[in-house]
CSV table of C-alpha atoms in Angstrom, one decimal:
chain,number,residue,atom,x,y,z
A,1,MET,CA,216.5,125.7,81.1
A,2,ARG,CA,214.1,128.5,80.1
A,3,ILE,CA,212.0,129.4,83.1
A,4,ALA,CA,209.1,132.0,83.4
A,5,GLN,CA,208.2,133.0,86.9
A,6,LEU,CA,204.8,134.7,87.3
A,7,THR,CA,203.6,137.0,90.0
A,8,TYR,CA,200.6,139.3,90.4
A,9,SER,CA,202.2,142.5,91.7
A,10,THR,CA,205.4,144.7,91.7
A,11,LYS,CA,204.9,145.5,95.4
A,12,PRO,CA,206.9,144.0,98.3
A,13,ARG,CA,204.5,141.2,99.3
A,14,GLY,CA,205.9,137.9,100.5
A,15,GLY,CA,205.1,136.0,97.3
A,16,VAL,CA,206.7,138.8,95.2
A,17,VAL,CA,209.9,138.8,97.3
A,18,HIS,CA,210.0,135.0,96.8
A,19,THR,CA,209.5,135.3,93.0
A,20,LEU,CA,212.3,137.7,92.5
A,21,ALA,CA,214.8,136.0,94.8
A,22,LEU,CA,214.1,132.6,93.3
A,23,ALA,CA,214.4,134.0,89.7
A,24,GLU,CA,217.7,135.6,90.6
A,25,ALA,CA,219.1,132.4,92.2
A,26,LEU,CA,218.0,130.4,89.1
A,27,ALA,CA,219.7,132.9,86.8
A,28,THR,CA,222.8,132.7,88.9
A,29,ARG,CA,222.8,129.0,88.3
A,30,GLY,CA,222.8,129.6,84.5
A,31,HIS,CA,219.2,129.4,83.6
A,32,GLU,CA,217.4,131.7,81.2
A,33,VAL,CA,214.8,133.4,83.5
A,34,GLU,CA,212.1,135.9,83.0
A,35,VAL,CA,209.5,137.3,85.4
A,36,TRP,CA,206.0,138.4,84.4
A,37,THR,CA,204.0,140.7,86.6
A,38,LEU,CA,201.2,143.2,86.6
A,39,GLY,CA,202.2,146.9,86.8
A,40,ARG,CA,199.3,148.3,88.9
A,41,GLY,CA,198.6,152.0,88.5
A,42,ASP,CA,201.7,153.6,87.1
A,43,ASP,CA,204.2,150.9,88.1
A,44,THR,CA,206.7,149.9,85.4
A,45,ALA,CA,209.2,148.1,87.5
A,46,PHE,CA,209.4,146.1,90.8
A,47,PHE,CA,209.9,147.7,94.2
A,48,ARG,CA,213.6,147.0,94.0
A,49,PRO,CA,216.2,146.6,91.2
A,50,VAL,CA,216.3,143.1,89.7
A,51,ASP,CA,219.5,141.2,88.6
A,52,PRO,CA,220.0,142.2,85.0
A,53,ARG,CA,220.3,138.5,84.1
A,54,VAL,CA,216.6,138.2,84.8
A,55,ARG,CA,214.3,139.6,82.1
A,56,VAL,CA,211.3,141.5,83.6
A,57,ARG,CA,208.0,141.7,81.8
A,58,VAL,CA,205.5,144.2,83.3
A,59,VAL,CA,202.0,144.1,82.0
A,60,PRO,CA,200.2,147.5,82.4
A,61,PHE,CA,197.3,147.4,84.7
A,62,PRO,CA,195.7,150.8,84.9
A,63,SER,CA,193.5,151.7,87.9
A,64,LEU,CA,189.7,151.9,87.4
A,65,ASP,CA,187.6,154.0,89.8
A,66,GLY,CA,184.8,152.1,91.5
A,67,GLU,CA,186.0,148.7,90.6
A,68,GLY,CA,185.1,145.9,93.1
A,69,VAL,CA,187.5,143.2,94.3
A,70,GLY,CA,185.9,140.5,92.1
A,71,GLN,CA,186.1,142.7,89.0
A,72,ARG,CA,189.7,143.6,89.8
A,73,ILE,CA,190.6,140.0,90.1
A,74,GLU,CA,188.9,139.0,86.8
A,75,ARG,CA,190.5,142.0,85.0
A,76,SER,CA,193.9,141.0,86.4
A,77,ILE,CA,193.6,137.5,85.0
A,78,GLU,CA,192.3,138.8,81.6
A,79,LEU,CA,195.1,141.3,81.1
A,80,MET,CA,197.9,139.0,82.1
A,81,ALA,CA,196.5,136.1,80.0
A,82,ALA,CA,196.2,138.4,77.0
A,83,ALA,CA,199.8,139.5,77.3
A,84,LEU,CA,201.5,136.3,78.4
A,85,ASP,CA,203.6,134.8,75.6
A,86,ALA,CA,206.4,133.2,77.7
A,87,ASP,CA,208.5,130.9,75.5
A,88,ALA,CA,209.7,128.7,78.4
A,89,ASP,CA,210.3,125.1,79.4
A,90,ILE,CA,208.7,125.8,82.7
A,91,VAL,CA,206.0,128.4,83.6
A,92,HIS,CA,205.8,128.8,87.3
A,93,ALA,CA,203.1,130.8,89.0
A,94,GLN,CA,203.4,132.1,92.6
A,95,ASP,CA,199.8,133.1,93.1
A,96,CYS,CA,196.3,132.2,92.0
A,97,ILE,CA,195.9,135.3,89.6
A,98,SER,CA,199.0,134.5,87.5
A,99,ALA,CA,198.2,130.8,87.6
A,100,ASN,CA,194.7,131.4,86.3
A,101,ALA,CA,196.2,133.7,83.6
A,102,ALA,CA,198.4,130.9,82.3
A,103,LEU,CA,195.6,128.3,82.5
A,104,ARG,CA,193.3,130.6,80.6
A,105,ARG,CA,195.9,130.6,77.8
A,106,GLY,CA,196.1,126.8,77.9
A,107,ILE,CA,199.7,126.9,79.3
A,108,PRO,CA,200.6,124.0,81.6
A,109,VAL,CA,201.7,125.7,84.8
A,110,VAL,CA,203.6,124.8,87.9
A,111,ARG,CA,202.1,126.5,91.0
A,112,THR,CA,203.5,127.3,94.4
A,113,ILE,CA,200.7,127.4,97.0
A,114,HIS,CA,202.1,129.7,99.7
A,115,HIS,CA,199.0,129.3,101.9
A,116,LEU,CA,195.3,128.5,101.5
A,117,ASP,CA,192.8,131.3,101.9
A,118,THR,CA,189.1,131.4,102.6
A,119,PHE,CA,187.2,133.8,100.3
A,120,THR,CA,183.6,134.7,99.8
A,121,THR,CA,183.9,136.7,96.6
A,122,PRO,CA,182.8,134.3,93.8
A,123,GLN,CA,185.6,135.3,91.5
A,124,LEU,CA,188.2,134.8,94.2
A,125,VAL,CA,186.8,131.4,95.2
A,126,ALA,CA,187.0,130.3,91.6
A,127,CYS,CA,190.5,131.8,91.1
A,128,HIS,CA,191.8,130.1,94.3
A,129,ASP,CA,190.4,126.7,93.7
A,130,ARG,CA,191.3,126.4,90.0
A,131,ALA,CA,194.9,127.5,90.8
A,132,VAL,CA,195.2,124.5,93.2
A,133,ILE,CA,193.4,121.9,91.2
A,134,GLU,CA,194.5,122.5,87.6
A,135,PRO,CA,198.3,123.0,87.6
A,136,VAL,CA,200.4,120.2,86.3
A,137,ALA,CA,202.6,120.3,89.4
A,138,ARG,CA,202.4,121.9,92.8
A,139,LEU,CA,204.8,123.1,95.5
A,140,CYS,CA,204.4,124.5,99.0
A,141,VAL,CA,207.0,126.2,101.2
A,142,SER,CA,206.1,124.1,104.3
A,143,ARG,CA,204.9,120.7,105.1
A,144,ALA,CA,202.0,122.1,107.2
A,145,VAL,CA,200.5,123.9,104.2
A,146,SER,CA,201.1,120.9,102.0
A,147,ARG,CA,199.1,118.8,104.4
A,148,GLU,CA,196.3,121.4,104.4
A,149,VAL,CA,196.2,121.3,100.6
A,150,GLU,CA,196.0,117.5,100.7
A,151,GLN,CA,193.1,117.5,103.2
A,152,ALA,CA,191.2,120.2,101.3
A,153,TYR,CA,191.8,119.1,97.7
A,154,GLY,CA,193.1,115.5,97.7
A,155,VAL,CA,196.5,116.4,96.2
A,156,ARG,CA,199.7,116.7,98.1
A,157,PRO,CA,202.3,119.3,96.8
A,158,GLU,CA,206.0,118.7,97.2
A,159,VAL,CA,207.8,121.0,99.7
A,160,ILE,CA,210.6,123.4,99.0
A,161,ALA,CA,211.3,125.8,101.8
A,162,ASN,CA,211.8,129.5,101.3
A,163,GLY,CA,215.2,131.1,101.1
A,164,VAL,CA,216.0,134.3,103.0
A,165,ASP,CA,218.6,137.0,102.4
A,166,ALA,CA,220.2,136.4,105.7
A,167,GLU,CA,223.4,138.3,104.8
A,168,ARG,CA,221.5,141.5,104.0
A,169,PHE,CA,219.4,141.4,107.2
A,170,GLY,CA,222.3,140.2,109.3
A,171,GLY,CA,224.4,143.0,108.1
A,172,ALA,CA,221.9,145.5,109.5
A,173,SER,CA,222.7,144.3,113.0
A,174,GLU,CA,226.5,144.8,112.6
A,175,PRO,CA,228.4,147.8,114.1
A,176,SER,CA,228.9,149.1,110.5
A,177,ALA,CA,225.1,149.6,110.2
A,178,ALA,CA,224.7,151.4,113.6
A,179,GLY,CA,223.9,154.7,111.8
A,180,ALA,CA,221.0,153.2,109.9
A,181,ARG,CA,219.5,151.7,113.0
A,182,GLU,CA,220.0,154.9,114.9
A,183,ARG,CA,218.0,156.8,112.3
A,184,TRP,CA,215.0,154.6,112.9
A,185,ARG,CA,215.4,154.9,116.7
A,186,THR,CA,215.6,158.6,116.4
A,187,GLN,CA,212.4,158.7,114.4
A,188,LEU,CA,210.5,156.0,116.4
A,189,GLY,CA,212.2,155.5,119.8
A,190,ASP,CA,211.9,152.0,121.2
A,191,TYR,CA,209.3,150.0,119.2
A,192,VAL,CA,207.5,146.8,118.7
A,193,LEU,CA,207.4,146.1,115.0
A,194,ALA,CA,204.7,144.4,112.9
A,195,LEU,CA,205.2,143.9,109.1
A,196,GLY,CA,202.7,143.2,106.3
A,197,GLY,CA,200.3,146.1,106.9
A,198,ILE,CA,196.9,146.1,108.7
A,199,GLU,CA,195.0,143.1,107.6
A,200,PRO,CA,192.8,140.3,109.1
A,201,ARG,CA,195.3,137.6,108.2
A,202,LYS,CA,198.1,139.6,110.0
A,203,GLY,CA,196.2,139.6,113.3
A,204,SER,CA,196.5,143.4,113.6
A,205,ILE,CA,193.6,143.9,116.0
A,206,ASP,CA,194.9,141.1,118.2
A,207,LEU,CA,198.2,142.9,118.4
A,208,LEU,CA,196.5,146.2,119.4
A,209,ASP,CA,194.8,144.3,122.2
A,210,ALA,CA,198.0,142.8,123.3
A,211,PHE,CA,200.0,146.0,123.2
A,212,ALA,CA,197.3,147.7,125.4
A,213,LEU,CA,198.2,145.1,128.1
A,214,VAL,CA,201.9,146.0,128.1
A,215,ARG,CA,202.0,149.7,127.5
A,216,ASP,CA,201.6,150.7,131.2
A,217,ALA,CA,204.7,148.7,132.0
A,218,HIS,CA,206.6,150.1,129.0
A,219,PRO,CA,205.2,153.6,128.4
A,220,ASP,CA,208.1,154.6,126.2
A,221,VAL,CA,207.7,151.8,123.7
A,222,ARG,CA,205.8,152.5,120.5
A,223,LEU,CA,203.8,150.1,118.3
A,224,VAL,CA,204.8,150.4,114.6
A,225,PHE,CA,203.2,148.8,111.6
A,226,GLY,CA,205.2,148.6,108.3
A,227,GLY,CA,204.4,147.4,104.8
A,228,GLY,CA,201.0,146.8,103.4
A,229,GLU,CA,200.2,146.5,99.7
A,230,THR,CA,197.4,144.3,98.6
A,231,LEU,CA,194.8,143.7,95.9
A,232,PHE,CA,192.1,143.3,98.4
A,233,ASP,CA,189.8,145.8,100.0
A,234,TYR,CA,190.4,145.8,103.8
A,235,ARG,CA,188.8,149.2,104.5
A,236,GLU,CA,186.2,147.6,106.8
A,237,TYR,CA,188.9,145.9,108.8
A,238,ARG,CA,191.1,149.0,108.8
A,239,GLU,CA,188.1,151.0,110.2
A,240,ARG,CA,187.6,148.4,113.0
A,241,PHE,CA,191.4,148.6,113.7
A,242,GLU,CA,191.3,152.4,114.0
A,243,ALA,CA,188.1,152.3,116.1
A,244,ARG,CA,189.7,149.8,118.4
A,245,ALA,CA,192.9,151.9,118.7
A,246,VAL,CA,190.8,154.9,119.8
A,247,GLU,CA,188.9,152.8,122.2
A,248,LEU,CA,192.2,151.5,123.8
A,249,GLY,CA,193.9,154.9,123.7
A,250,ILE,CA,196.7,153.6,121.5
A,251,HIS,CA,198.3,155.7,118.8
A,252,PRO,CA,200.2,153.2,116.5
A,253,THR,CA,202.7,154.5,114.0
A,254,VAL,CA,201.7,153.2,110.5
A,255,LEU,CA,204.6,153.6,108.1
A,256,GLY,CA,203.0,151.9,105.1
A,257,PRO,CA,205.3,150.5,102.5
A,258,VAL,CA,209.0,150.8,103.5
A,259,ASP,CA,211.8,151.4,101.0
A,260,ASP,CA,213.6,148.1,100.4
A,261,ASP,CA,217.0,149.5,101.3
A,262,ALA,CA,215.7,150.8,104.6
A,263,LEU,CA,213.8,147.7,105.7
A,264,PRO,CA,216.7,145.6,107.2
A,265,ALA,CA,217.7,148.5,109.6
A,266,LEU,CA,214.0,149.0,110.5
A,267,VAL,CA,213.9,145.3,111.5
A,268,ALA,CA,217.3,145.3,113.2
A,269,ALA,CA,216.4,148.4,115.3
A,270,ALA,CA,213.2,147.0,116.6
A,271,ARG,CA,213.0,145.6,120.2
A,272,VAL,CA,210.9,142.7,119.0
A,273,LEU,CA,209.0,141.6,115.9
A,274,ALA,CA,205.4,140.8,116.6
A,275,PHE,CA,204.5,138.1,114.0
A,276,VAL,CA,200.9,137.2,115.0
A,277,SER,CA,199.4,136.2,111.6
A,278,THR,CA,196.5,133.8,111.8
A,279,LYS,CA,197.7,132.1,108.6
A,280,GLU,CA,201.1,131.8,107.1
A,281,GLY,CA,202.9,129.7,104.5
A,282,PHE,CA,206.4,130.0,105.9
A,283,GLY,CA,207.1,133.2,107.8
A,284,LEU,CA,209.6,135.1,105.7
A,285,ALA,CA,209.4,138.3,107.7
A,286,ALA,CA,210.1,136.4,111.0
A,287,MET,CA,213.1,134.6,109.4
A,288,GLU,CA,214.5,138.0,108.3
A,289,ALA,CA,214.1,139.3,111.8
A,290,LEU,CA,216.0,136.3,113.2
A,291,ALA,CA,218.8,137.0,110.6
A,292,ALA,CA,218.9,140.5,112.0
A,293,SER,CA,219.2,139.2,115.6
A,294,THR,CA,215.7,140.6,116.5
A,295,PRO,CA,213.6,138.6,118.8
A,296,VAL,CA,210.3,137.3,117.4
A,297,VAL,CA,207.0,136.7,119.2
A,298,ALA,CA,204.9,134.5,116.8
A,299,ARG,CA,201.4,133.1,116.7
A,300,ASP,CA,201.4,129.5,117.7
A,301,LEU,CA,200.6,127.8,114.4
A,302,PRO,CA,201.7,124.4,113.1
A,303,VAL,CA,203.6,126.0,110.2
A,304,ILE,CA,205.5,128.3,112.5
A,305,ARG,CA,206.4,125.4,114.8
A,306,GLU,CA,207.6,123.4,111.8
A,307,VAL,CA,209.8,126.2,110.4
A,308,PHE,CA,211.1,127.9,113.5
A,309,GLY,CA,211.2,125.3,116.2
A,310,ASP,CA,212.5,126.9,119.4
A,311,ALA,CA,213.9,130.0,117.7
A,312,VAL,CA,210.8,132.2,118.4
A,313,LEU,CA,208.5,132.8,121.4
A,314,TYR,CA,205.0,131.4,120.9
A,315,ALA,CA,201.6,132.9,121.8
A,316,SER,CA,198.0,132.5,120.7
A,317,THR,CA,195.7,134.9,122.5
A,318,PRO,CA,196.2,138.7,123.0
A,319,ALA,CA,197.0,138.0,126.7
A,320,GLU,CA,199.7,135.5,125.7
A,321,ILE,CA,201.1,137.8,123.1
A,322,ALA,CA,201.3,140.5,125.7
A,323,ALA,CA,203.1,138.3,128.1
A,324,ARG,CA,205.7,137.3,125.5
A,325,LEU,CA,206.2,140.9,124.5
A,326,ASP,CA,206.6,141.9,128.1
A,327,GLU,CA,209.3,139.2,128.6
A,328,VAL,CA,211.3,140.6,125.6
A,329,LEU,CA,210.9,144.2,126.6
A,330,ARG,CA,212.0,143.4,130.2
A,331,GLY,CA,215.0,141.4,129.0
A,332,ALA,CA,213.6,138.3,130.6
A,333,ALA,CA,212.9,136.2,127.5
A,334,GLN,CA,214.9,133.1,126.9
A,335,THR,CA,215.8,133.5,123.2
A,336,ASP,CA,218.7,131.9,121.4
A,337,THR,CA,219.9,134.7,119.2
A,338,ALA,CA,222.8,132.8,117.7
A,339,GLY,CA,220.5,129.8,117.0
A,340,GLY,CA,218.1,132.1,115.2
A,341,VAL,CA,220.8,133.6,113.1
A,342,ALA,CA,222.1,130.1,112.2
A,343,LEU,CA,218.5,129.0,111.3
A,344,ALA,CA,218.1,131.9,108.9
A,345,ARG,CA,221.5,131.4,107.3
A,346,ALA,CA,220.6,127.8,106.6
A,347,HIS,CA,217.7,128.9,104.4
A,348,THR,CA,219.6,130.1,101.3
A,349,TRP,CA,218.1,130.9,97.9
A,350,ASP,CA,220.8,128.9,96.2
A,351,ARG,CA,219.6,125.8,98.1
A,352,ALA,CA,216.0,126.6,97.1
A,353,ALA,CA,217.0,127.1,93.4
A,354,ARG,CA,218.8,123.7,93.4
A,355,ALA,CA,215.7,122.1,94.7
A,356,HIS,CA,213.5,123.8,92.1
A,357,GLU,CA,215.9,122.6,89.4
A,358,GLU,CA,215.3,119.0,90.5
A,359,PHE,CA,211.6,119.5,90.8
A,360,TYR,CA,211.3,121.1,87.3
A,361,ALA,CA,213.1,118.2,85.8
A,362,HIS,CA,210.4,115.8,86.9
A,363,VAL,CA,207.3,118.0,86.0
A,364,PRO,CA,205.0,115.5,84.3
A,365,GLN,CA,204.1,117.8,81.5
A,366,ARG,CA,206.7,120.3,80.5
A,367,THR,CA,205.3,123.7,79.6
A,368,ALA,CA,207.3,124.4,76.4
A,369,ARG,CA,205.0,125.3,73.5
């Protein structure tokens, strides 16, 4: 089968990680796979090497000074649509930008809806809604999000859960990787880790408030934020975050994007992963942490309950988040490390690829042109 996977960025966001891992798993299973993406700024390749069996097509997307979010979204769609000439049986978009690009070219497209967003920018609202309504087939990575889509749009996507590279993250917790973990601990000391950058959806300010409640009991523990690449302009939220940190007297360490090779050790060396997003589609970063035997404190959301069951500690408010963090840092938390590892290892990309094969075979309108 000839399969084109579409994504909007070369950066290590969850949907991009999903795109590459799925493409590689499908190629391993003998399919002819190419990945289309936008190369923002000077990017000419993805954040990590890609299996050479997968053809990578990077569409140049030069930066423009003074461009607003809506203009950037529209230009993203236009440039990808103009370049897109995928000769494939299935064209599968992993986000609303790439889905809109395919639709603008008149290409029947499959869409994975990782989660629903609420936007106010008109271009984003239109992009988001069209990319749910108009694809010929839809997927979600959890039942909870599929139900949300059905309630909001009257269509119910099928569900294929994410995979996770459990072997890579699990290896970071092995004795052979002690040196890599120690390098992070030498740099950061003991730390609570949050991944995904500083964004409203990641609950970053809630985590600041929670950390303020536990720092006196754990004065040697640092709050660390890793990751953070996005199309959207979160400067206002970042300013509120920084003002709140000053008000609380907290000095978080903000690493920004972390090299892909260094990420597993960063996760494995953390005392706990704080995964307090207000909205998620699956929770890939939390699953990677479980694979690395790192405890997870997660926001109590239906999707997290569905995917993780009893493998994580749940909290909703900053006070509850603080209480769960304190339990982990004191060594008093009841966590099933072995069960978490087993859960992560059960979510393989090969299993996900097999499920996608079956799904593609029943797409009502094949996308070959």
